[in-house]
Short mmCIF file of C-alpha atoms and ligand atoms in Angstrom, two decimals:
data_model
loop_
_atom_site.label_atom_id
_atom_site.label_comp_id
_atom_site.label_asym_id
_atom_site.label_seq_id
_atom_site.Cartn_x
_atom_site.Cartn_y
_atom_site.Cartn_z
CA UNK A 11 76.59 122.80 129.16
CA UNK A 12 78.26 120.29 131.46
CA UNK A 13 80.13 121.59 134.50
CA UNK A 14 82.32 118.57 135.03
CA UNK A 15 83.46 115.80 132.72
CA UNK A 16 85.17 112.58 133.76
CA UNK A 17 87.75 111.38 131.23
CA UNK A 18 87.87 107.58 131.24
CA UNK A 19 91.28 107.29 129.62
CA UNK A 20 94.99 108.08 129.94
CA UNK A 21 97.92 109.49 127.95
CA UNK A 22 97.77 111.99 125.14
CA UNK A 23 94.08 111.41 124.38
CA UNK A 24 93.11 112.18 127.99
CA UNK A 25 95.03 115.45 127.68
CA UNK A 26 93.36 116.19 124.34
CA UNK A 27 89.93 115.90 125.98
CA UNK A 28 91.04 117.87 129.03
CA UNK A 29 92.16 120.70 126.73
CA UNK A 30 88.81 120.85 124.96
CA UNK A 31 86.96 120.85 128.28
CA UNK A 32 89.03 123.66 129.77
CA UNK A 33 88.59 125.79 126.69
CA UNK A 34 84.84 125.36 127.19
CA UNK A 35 85.02 126.24 130.88
CA UNK A 36 84.33 122.64 131.95
CA UNK A 37 86.15 121.11 134.90
CA UNK A 38 87.77 117.69 134.48
CA UNK A 39 88.12 114.53 136.50
CA UNK A 40 91.04 112.23 135.69
CA UNK A 41 90.91 108.55 136.59
CA UNK A 42 94.15 106.60 136.79
CA UNK A 43 95.77 103.33 137.73
CA UNK A 44 98.47 103.08 140.42
CA UNK A 45 101.02 102.97 137.58
CA UNK A 46 99.90 106.40 136.39
CA UNK A 47 100.12 108.42 139.60
CA UNK A 48 102.68 110.78 138.03
CA UNK A 49 101.08 110.90 134.58
CA UNK A 50 100.44 114.25 132.94
CA UNK A 51 96.70 113.62 132.53
CA UNK A 52 96.55 113.28 136.33
CA UNK A 53 98.62 116.38 136.95
CA UNK A 54 96.49 118.63 134.73
CA UNK A 55 93.00 117.49 135.77
CA UNK A 56 91.01 119.42 138.34
CA UNK A 57 90.24 116.27 140.33
CA UNK A 58 91.69 112.81 140.27
CA UNK A 59 90.58 109.35 141.38
CA UNK A 60 92.72 106.25 141.53
CA UNK A 61 90.61 103.42 140.11
CA UNK A 62 92.82 100.38 140.49
CA UNK A 63 96.09 98.54 139.87
CA UNK A 64 98.18 98.81 136.67
CA UNK A 65 96.52 96.07 134.59
CA UNK A 66 93.94 97.81 132.33
CA UNK A 67 91.24 95.23 133.11
CA UNK A 68 91.43 96.29 136.78
CA UNK A 69 91.57 100.04 136.17
CA UNK A 70 90.84 101.67 132.76
CA UNK A 71 88.42 98.85 131.87
CA UNK A 72 86.93 98.63 135.36
CA UNK A 73 83.39 99.92 134.77
CA UNK A 74 82.17 99.90 138.44
CA UNK A 75 85.31 101.79 139.55
CA UNK A 76 84.84 104.43 136.82
CA UNK A 77 81.15 104.90 137.59
CA UNK A 78 81.95 105.24 141.30
CA UNK A 79 84.60 107.84 140.49
CA UNK A 80 82.01 109.80 138.49
CA UNK A 81 79.51 109.56 141.36
CA UNK A 82 81.88 110.69 144.14
CA UNK A 83 83.20 113.64 142.12
CA UNK A 84 79.76 114.66 140.87
CA UNK A 85 80.67 114.54 137.16
CA UNK A 86 77.86 115.24 134.66
CA UNK A 87 79.30 113.35 131.73
CA UNK A 88 81.93 110.79 130.78
CA UNK A 89 84.19 110.86 127.74
CA UNK A 90 85.64 107.44 126.89
CA UNK A 91 88.48 108.66 124.63
CA UNK A 92 89.93 106.03 122.29
CA UNK A 93 90.68 102.37 122.98
CA UNK A 94 89.71 100.98 126.42
CA UNK A 95 85.90 101.39 126.82
CA UNK A 96 85.36 103.67 123.82
CA UNK A 97 83.50 101.05 121.75
CA UNK A 98 81.82 99.16 124.57
CA UNK A 99 78.04 99.44 124.20
CA UNK A 100 77.50 98.02 127.67
CA UNK A 101 79.64 100.82 129.17
CA UNK A 102 77.72 103.49 127.21
CA UNK A 103 74.45 102.03 128.49
CA UNK A 104 75.61 101.80 132.11
CA UNK A 105 76.91 105.38 132.05
CA UNK A 106 73.44 106.59 131.01
CA UNK A 107 71.63 104.24 133.46
CA UNK A 108 73.63 105.77 136.28
CA UNK A 109 72.48 109.24 135.35
CA UNK A 110 75.57 110.52 133.53
CA UNK A 111 75.76 111.59 129.91
CA UNK A 112 77.85 109.44 127.61
CA UNK A 113 79.90 111.62 125.27
CA UNK A 114 79.48 109.48 122.17
CA UNK A 115 76.86 107.70 120.12
CA UNK A 116 73.94 105.62 121.44
CA UNK A 117 74.65 102.11 122.75
CA UNK A 118 72.57 100.77 119.83
CA UNK A 119 74.83 102.35 117.24
CA UNK A 120 78.00 101.21 119.06
CA UNK A 121 76.61 97.66 119.08
CA UNK A 122 75.52 97.76 115.43
CA UNK A 123 78.93 98.98 114.21
CA UNK A 124 80.95 96.98 116.74
CA UNK A 125 80.23 93.84 114.77
CA UNK A 126 81.77 94.01 111.32
CA UNK A 127 79.10 91.75 109.82
CA UNK A 128 76.15 93.82 111.05
CA UNK A 129 78.06 97.02 110.28
CA UNK A 130 78.56 96.01 106.65
CA UNK A 131 74.93 94.98 106.38
CA UNK A 132 73.76 98.34 107.78
CA UNK A 133 76.19 100.27 105.52
CA UNK A 134 74.90 98.44 102.47
CA UNK A 135 71.26 99.09 103.41
CA UNK A 136 72.10 102.80 103.62
CA UNK A 137 73.65 102.98 100.18
CA UNK A 138 77.35 102.54 101.00
CA UNK A 139 79.41 100.17 98.78
CA UNK A 140 80.99 97.39 100.88
CA UNK A 141 83.78 94.87 100.41
CA UNK A 142 82.34 91.74 98.81
CA UNK A 143 82.18 88.96 101.36
CA UNK A 144 80.13 86.60 103.50
CA UNK A 145 78.03 86.69 106.65
CA UNK A 146 79.38 84.94 109.75
CA UNK A 147 80.51 81.47 108.72
CA UNK A 148 78.41 78.68 110.14
CA UNK A 149 78.95 76.02 107.53
CA UNK A 150 82.30 75.50 105.85
CA UNK A 151 80.69 74.29 102.63
CA UNK A 152 78.76 77.54 102.39
CA UNK A 153 81.99 79.44 103.10
CA UNK A 154 83.75 77.55 100.29
CA UNK A 155 80.96 78.51 97.89
CA UNK A 156 81.20 82.17 98.89
CA UNK A 157 85.01 82.11 98.47
CA UNK A 158 84.58 80.66 94.97
CA UNK A 159 82.14 83.40 94.12
CA UNK A 160 84.32 86.32 95.38
CA UNK A 161 87.55 84.65 94.21
CA UNK A 162 90.74 83.70 96.05
CA UNK A 163 92.65 84.97 97.92
CA UNK A 164 90.10 85.73 100.62
CA UNK A 165 90.56 87.28 104.01
CA UNK A 166 89.15 85.56 107.10
CA UNK A 167 88.22 88.22 109.64
CA UNK A 168 86.78 88.25 113.15
CA UNK A 169 83.32 89.88 113.30
CA UNK A 170 84.19 91.34 116.69
CA UNK A 171 87.78 92.13 115.76
CA UNK A 172 89.80 95.28 116.27
CA UNK A 173 93.34 96.62 116.49
CA UNK A 174 94.35 94.92 113.27
CA UNK A 175 94.43 91.51 114.96
CA UNK A 176 93.02 88.17 113.97
CA UNK A 177 93.05 88.34 110.16
CA UNK A 178 94.17 85.41 107.99
CA UNK A 179 94.55 85.13 104.26
CA UNK A 180 93.36 81.92 102.55
CA UNK A 181 94.70 81.36 99.02
CA UNK A 182 92.69 78.25 98.15
CA UNK A 183 89.88 76.01 99.39
CA UNK A 184 92.26 73.83 101.40
CA UNK A 185 93.80 76.71 103.34
CA UNK A 186 90.30 78.03 103.89
CA UNK A 187 89.19 74.78 105.49
CA UNK A 188 92.33 74.72 107.65
CA UNK A 189 92.28 78.38 108.67
CA UNK A 190 88.63 78.97 109.52
CA UNK A 191 88.62 76.87 112.76
CA UNK A 192 91.90 78.47 113.87
CA UNK A 193 90.57 81.93 113.13
CA UNK A 194 87.41 81.12 115.10
CA UNK A 195 89.43 79.93 118.11
CA UNK A 196 91.62 83.06 117.95
CA UNK A 197 88.58 85.33 117.62
CA UNK A 198 87.06 83.72 120.74
CA UNK A 199 90.33 84.16 122.69
CA UNK A 200 90.91 87.80 121.64
CA UNK A 201 87.45 89.21 121.30
CA UNK A 202 85.12 86.85 123.20
CA UNK A 203 83.19 86.18 119.98
CA UNK A 204 84.15 83.26 117.72
CA UNK A 205 82.27 84.55 114.65
CA UNK A 206 84.43 84.99 111.56
CA UNK A 207 83.52 85.97 108.01
CA UNK A 208 85.12 86.24 104.59
CA UNK A 209 86.10 89.20 102.49
CA UNK A 210 87.73 89.66 99.13
CA UNK A 211 91.42 90.21 99.82
CA UNK A 212 92.72 93.30 98.09
CA UNK A 213 96.36 93.18 97.00
CA UNK A 214 97.11 96.91 96.47
CA UNK A 215 94.41 98.99 98.18
CA UNK A 216 94.68 102.25 100.02
CA UNK A 217 92.97 102.71 103.36
CA UNK A 218 90.89 105.84 103.10
CA UNK A 219 88.48 106.90 105.83
CA UNK A 220 85.92 109.66 106.18
CA UNK A 221 85.54 111.66 109.38
CA UNK A 222 81.96 112.61 110.12
CA UNK A 223 80.22 114.63 112.81
CA UNK A 224 76.47 114.34 113.39
CA UNK A 225 74.14 115.80 115.97
CA UNK A 226 71.31 113.24 115.68
CA UNK A 227 68.98 116.17 114.83
CA UNK A 228 69.60 116.15 111.10
CA UNK A 229 72.92 118.02 111.17
CA UNK A 230 75.67 115.97 109.51
CA UNK A 231 79.02 117.05 108.06
CA UNK A 232 82.09 115.31 106.81
CA UNK A 233 85.51 116.73 107.58
CA UNK A 234 87.20 115.16 104.59
CA UNK A 235 89.12 111.93 104.25
CA UNK A 236 92.31 110.63 105.81
CA UNK A 237 94.70 108.36 103.99
CA UNK A 238 95.92 105.78 106.52
CA UNK A 239 97.58 103.39 104.09
CA UNK A 240 100.93 103.55 105.86
CA UNK A 241 100.49 100.59 108.17
CA UNK A 242 102.55 97.98 109.96
CA UNK A 243 100.76 94.80 111.02
CA UNK A 244 97.45 96.42 110.01
CA UNK A 245 98.13 99.29 112.40
CA UNK A 246 98.43 102.89 111.29
CA UNK A 247 101.86 104.51 111.41
CA UNK A 248 101.45 107.84 109.56
CA UNK A 249 98.28 109.46 108.24
CA UNK A 250 97.68 112.31 105.84
CA UNK A 251 94.85 114.44 104.55
CA UNK A 252 93.88 115.01 101.82
CA UNK A 253 94.76 111.66 100.29
CA UNK A 254 97.29 112.05 97.45
CA UNK A 255 95.17 109.51 95.55
CA UNK A 256 91.80 111.30 95.50
CA UNK A 257 90.53 114.12 93.36
CA UNK A 258 87.93 116.68 94.47
CA UNK A 259 85.09 114.94 92.62
CA UNK A 260 85.80 111.60 94.31
CA UNK A 261 85.99 113.27 97.70
CA UNK A 262 82.67 115.08 97.21
CA UNK A 263 80.98 111.93 96.00
CA UNK A 264 82.17 109.81 98.91
CA UNK A 265 81.35 112.65 101.33
CA UNK A 266 77.79 112.76 100.01
CA UNK A 267 77.25 108.99 100.17
CA UNK A 268 78.60 108.89 103.73
CA UNK A 269 76.74 111.90 105.11
CA UNK A 270 73.47 110.71 103.56
CA UNK A 271 73.92 107.28 105.19
CA UNK A 272 74.78 108.76 108.58
CA UNK A 273 71.71 110.97 108.45
CA UNK A 274 69.42 108.09 107.60
CA UNK A 275 70.97 106.00 110.34
CA UNK A 276 70.18 108.77 112.85
CA UNK A 277 73.73 108.55 114.17
CA UNK A 278 75.05 111.18 116.59
CA UNK A 279 78.61 112.19 117.68
CA UNK A 280 81.90 111.82 115.84
CA UNK A 281 82.52 108.73 113.73
CA UNK A 282 84.76 107.37 111.05
CA UNK A 283 83.86 105.18 108.09
CA UNK A 284 86.78 103.14 106.82
CA UNK A 285 87.15 102.11 103.19
CA UNK A 286 89.55 100.24 100.97
CA UNK A 287 90.19 102.10 97.75
CA UNK A 288 91.47 100.35 94.65
CA UNK A 289 91.17 101.16 90.94
CA UNK A 290 88.99 104.19 91.61
CA UNK A 291 86.43 102.30 93.71
CA UNK A 292 85.58 102.48 97.41
CA UNK A 293 84.65 99.50 99.55
CA UNK A 294 83.47 99.96 103.17
CA UNK A 295 85.23 97.76 105.77
CA UNK A 296 84.09 99.17 109.10
CA UNK A 297 82.93 102.13 111.12
CA UNK A 298 84.55 103.40 114.33
CA UNK A 299 81.93 104.96 116.59
CA UNK A 300 84.40 107.06 118.56
CA UNK A 301 87.14 109.64 118.32
CA UNK A 302 90.19 108.37 116.43
CA UNK A 303 93.88 108.74 117.15
CA UNK A 304 94.40 110.49 113.80
CA UNK A 305 91.54 113.03 114.22
CA UNK A 306 93.93 116.02 114.62
CA UNK A 307 94.89 116.11 110.91
CA UNK A 308 91.24 116.68 110.05
CA UNK A 309 91.11 119.46 112.65
CA UNK A 310 94.18 121.10 111.07
CA UNK A 311 92.69 121.29 107.56
CA UNK A 312 89.17 122.27 108.70
CA UNK A 313 89.73 124.43 111.81
CA UNK A 314 87.02 122.34 113.54
CA UNK A 315 87.69 121.14 117.09
CA UNK A 316 86.25 117.62 116.84
CA UNK A 317 86.30 116.94 120.58
CA UNK A 318 84.51 120.22 121.33
CA UNK A 319 81.81 119.26 118.83
CA UNK A 320 81.46 115.84 120.43
CA UNK A 321 80.91 117.49 123.81
CA UNK A 322 78.40 120.00 122.43
CA UNK A 323 76.44 117.27 120.67
CA UNK A 324 76.34 115.16 123.83
CA UNK A 325 74.94 118.19 125.66
CA UNK A 326 72.09 118.26 123.14
CA UNK A 327 73.26 121.21 121.07
CA UNK A 328 73.01 121.16 117.28
CA UNK A 329 76.20 120.87 115.25
CA UNK A 330 78.05 124.21 115.11
CA UNK A 331 78.75 123.87 111.35
CA UNK A 332 77.04 123.15 108.06
CA UNK A 333 79.07 121.69 105.21
CA UNK A 334 79.12 125.01 103.41
CA UNK A 335 80.41 126.89 106.49
CA UNK A 336 83.98 125.68 106.19
CA UNK A 337 86.62 124.71 103.67
CA UNK A 338 89.30 122.09 103.84
CA UNK A 339 92.56 123.95 103.33
CA UNK A 340 96.18 122.86 102.95
CA UNK A 341 97.64 119.53 103.89
CA UNK A 342 98.23 117.77 107.22
CA UNK A 343 100.27 114.78 108.30
CA UNK A 344 100.44 112.89 111.58
CA UNK A 345 103.40 110.75 112.65
CA UNK A 346 102.62 108.31 115.43
CA UNK A 347 105.61 108.17 117.74
CA UNK A 348 105.80 104.97 119.76
CA UNK A 349 108.08 103.90 122.59
CA UNK A 350 109.50 101.11 120.45
CA UNK A 351 112.77 100.24 118.79
CA UNK A 352 112.72 101.90 115.33
CA UNK A 353 113.77 98.71 113.55
CA UNK A 354 112.60 95.77 115.62
CA UNK A 355 109.53 97.55 117.07
CA UNK A 356 110.25 96.01 120.43
CA UNK A 357 108.40 97.98 123.15
CA UNK A 358 110.73 100.28 125.08
CA UNK A 359 109.14 101.48 128.31
CA UNK A 360 111.26 103.36 130.83
CA UNK A 361 112.49 106.74 132.00
CA UNK A 362 112.60 109.68 129.61
CA UNK A 363 115.89 111.41 130.44
CA UNK A 364 115.44 114.39 128.14
CA UNK A 365 112.61 115.72 126.04
CA UNK A 366 112.39 118.51 123.53
CA UNK A 367 109.29 118.85 121.36
CA UNK A 368 109.41 120.69 118.02
CA UNK A 369 107.39 123.87 117.52
CA UNK A 370 106.93 126.73 115.12
CA UNK A 371 104.36 127.49 112.44
CA UNK A 372 102.08 124.58 111.57
CA UNK A 373 103.51 122.18 114.15
CA UNK A 374 101.43 120.56 116.91
CA UNK A 375 102.51 117.86 119.29
CA UNK A 376 99.85 115.90 121.18
CA UNK A 377 101.66 114.04 123.95
CA UNK A 378 101.53 113.42 127.69
CA UNK A 379 105.20 112.73 128.28
CA UNK A 380 107.80 114.96 129.91
CA UNK A 381 111.42 114.81 131.04
CA UNK A 382 111.67 112.51 134.06
CA UNK A 383 108.47 110.62 133.20
CA UNK A 384 108.69 106.83 133.17
CA UNK A 385 106.68 105.28 130.35
CA UNK A 386 104.90 102.36 132.01
CA UNK A 387 105.05 98.92 130.37
CA UNK A 388 101.35 98.16 130.84
CA UNK A 389 99.71 100.16 128.04
CA UNK A 390 99.77 101.06 124.35
CA UNK A 391 103.20 102.27 123.21
CA UNK A 392 101.95 105.52 121.55
CA UNK A 393 103.72 108.37 123.40
CA UNK A 394 103.41 111.34 121.03
CA UNK A 395 101.69 112.46 117.86
CA UNK A 396 103.49 114.95 115.63
CA UNK A 397 100.83 116.80 113.63
CA UNK A 398 102.00 119.14 110.91
CA UNK A 399 100.00 121.48 108.66
CA UNK A 400 101.22 123.21 105.51
CA UNK A 401 99.59 125.15 102.66
CA UNK A 402 100.60 122.41 100.21
CA UNK A 403 101.69 118.77 100.52
CA UNK A 404 105.24 119.81 99.58
CA UNK A 405 105.36 122.45 102.31
CA UNK A 406 103.90 119.99 104.77
CA UNK A 407 106.53 117.36 103.95
CA UNK A 408 109.38 119.86 104.41
CA UNK A 409 107.86 120.90 107.72
CA UNK A 410 107.51 117.28 108.93
CA UNK A 411 111.17 116.74 108.07
CA UNK A 412 112.39 119.73 110.01
CA UNK A 413 110.06 118.98 112.96
CA UNK A 414 111.43 115.42 113.15
CA UNK A 415 114.95 116.86 113.10
CA UNK A 416 114.11 118.98 116.17
CA UNK A 417 112.37 116.21 118.11
CA UNK A 418 114.48 114.86 121.00
CA UNK A 419 113.41 112.01 123.26
CA UNK A 420 116.18 110.18 125.08
CA UNK A 421 116.31 107.38 127.63
CA UNK A 422 113.97 105.10 125.66
CA UNK A 423 113.83 103.93 122.07
CA UNK A 424 111.25 105.66 119.87
CA UNK A 425 110.09 105.34 116.28
CA UNK A 426 111.28 108.87 115.40
CA UNK A 427 114.23 107.49 113.32
CA UNK A 428 111.79 105.26 111.41
CA UNK A 429 109.66 108.30 110.51
CA UNK A 430 112.80 110.22 109.41
CA UNK A 431 113.62 107.34 107.08
CA UNK A 432 110.05 106.95 105.88
CA UNK A 433 109.48 110.53 104.81
CA UNK A 434 112.61 110.43 102.60
CA UNK A 435 111.33 107.57 100.48
CA UNK A 436 110.63 108.61 96.87
CA UNK A 437 107.38 106.56 96.76
CA UNK A 438 106.11 108.32 99.84
CA UNK A 439 107.15 111.74 98.54
CA UNK A 440 105.24 110.93 95.33
CA UNK A 441 102.21 109.75 97.31
CA UNK A 442 102.58 106.39 95.62
CA UNK A 443 101.85 103.77 98.28
CA UNK A 444 99.27 101.17 99.34
CA UNK A 445 98.51 99.36 102.62
CA UNK A 446 101.30 96.79 102.07
CA UNK A 447 103.97 99.30 100.97
CA UNK A 448 105.44 99.98 104.40
CA UNK A 449 105.77 96.29 105.23
CA UNK A 450 107.58 95.77 101.92
CA UNK A 451 109.90 98.70 102.79
CA UNK A 452 110.61 97.32 106.25
CA UNK A 453 111.36 93.96 104.68
CA UNK A 454 108.51 92.00 106.19
CA UNK A 455 107.01 91.75 102.71
CA UNK A 456 103.45 90.80 101.84
P1 ADP B 526 90.55 96.38 112.72
O1 ADP B 526 89.20 96.66 113.25
O2 ADP B 526 91.22 95.25 113.36
O3 ADP B 526 91.39 97.63 112.58
P2 ADP B 526 89.90 96.58 109.85
O4 ADP B 526 88.75 95.86 109.23
O5 ADP B 526 89.76 98.05 110.06
O6 ADP B 526 90.31 95.83 111.23
O7 ADP B 526 91.20 96.30 108.99
C1 ADP B 526 92.47 96.77 109.40
C2 ADP B 526 93.41 96.84 108.21
O8 ADP B 526 93.55 95.55 107.61
C3 ADP B 526 92.93 97.73 107.08
O9 ADP B 526 93.27 99.08 107.28
C4 ADP B 526 93.65 97.13 105.91
O10 ADP B 526 94.99 97.54 105.93
C5 ADP B 526 93.64 95.67 106.20
N1 ADP B 526 92.44 95.02 105.58
C6 ADP B 526 91.19 94.94 106.08
N2 ADP B 526 90.34 94.31 105.22
C7 ADP B 526 91.07 94.01 104.14
C8 ADP B 526 90.77 93.35 102.87
N3 ADP B 526 89.56 92.91 102.59
N4 ADP B 526 91.78 93.22 101.98
C9 ADP B 526 93.04 93.67 102.25
N5 ADP B 526 93.39 94.28 103.40
C10 ADP B 526 92.43 94.45 104.34
#
């Protein structure tokens, strides 16, 4: 097993990885920008290295600085966390070239799944149903023909896209012709790759994803699905597992299709396959070849420490579980708490003047904030994840409600009041929602 792991990330996810390492007797190295000198991930780590100024491109995305930090501290392995370099095949390759172990999949798999067009092609080849659509658009006449075949409205998406950005709906041939060049220009500006493609646009789907773990030696399990349909601007706000929309037979069927595909791909590490689900059918949209923000709800219902398994797999050990070794029990919900105004969603960095986290049976808070901590303006606004487990969905909902009542964060705006409002909605309580539901509730309507 590794003796020392460098965590190439910040915030709650850096703490999450630190915790798994320390429970395994592994020492940790934190890297940080000058804006994060007082951050909790820096305080808890065994060793720390400042890797640059506040802007992420100069620090948390600065590959030479991170590799140097690993070399001077003598780290054995590097965990990329989520966001930042966690889906950068070049980084994974350079980590290995410099003699460290990358805690994640191979660079080839990151590259394959990092492009939505090649990911869908690979998924299809391995027996996974995909959203009907096109390859990268080269000729607008061909694109028009594809759109006619799949039917309007169609979604124009960036092949290299992420973070819910750069998607456009075209409702007819004329808007397709107008929007494709703009989408290509945006894709180039955001993702450094101008390729865009078309997909059937679903009007009332749910976003359902499967968490998998694979050791690359034949061991593959799924840890159930997560329903991430509660989204704002294509970004997840609250996730739950199991999905209120799926029955056991559907779950088992999807689990089998996904684990068979992952085995035949020879994939290793944690991963998530994302699907749209409408009228009882699943359609693959993409695969994330990394840990995900919402992984804790799967941990709560399975008892499996997903980060620990990632580390063990990277060290060459076989998966610690077979599918029949564990059961998915109860219900879990995660509320993403952002430093944002609860109605306008304007970012709200600044000093936290008081902080009280909820506790008690079935309540977990993954966060790196504390009283007196100043949330810097330079990074993602996620400051805490409230993760609640109950024996039933009803118990879980009551527990989320009382945990949100207890939660106190003052000095900055947070989305806690939005979550309090959200969980009281009859449609949510009934599990009756799709990916556009939250936007309709918030009045942005789609
Ligand atoms: P990203 O990598 O930017 O997160 P995804 O492909 O995962 O992009 O899509 C993000 C979200 O956008 C999905 O969760 C879903 O809400 C919505 N979306 C994606 N594809 C479609 C589609 N074909 N029809 C309707 N909504 C979609």
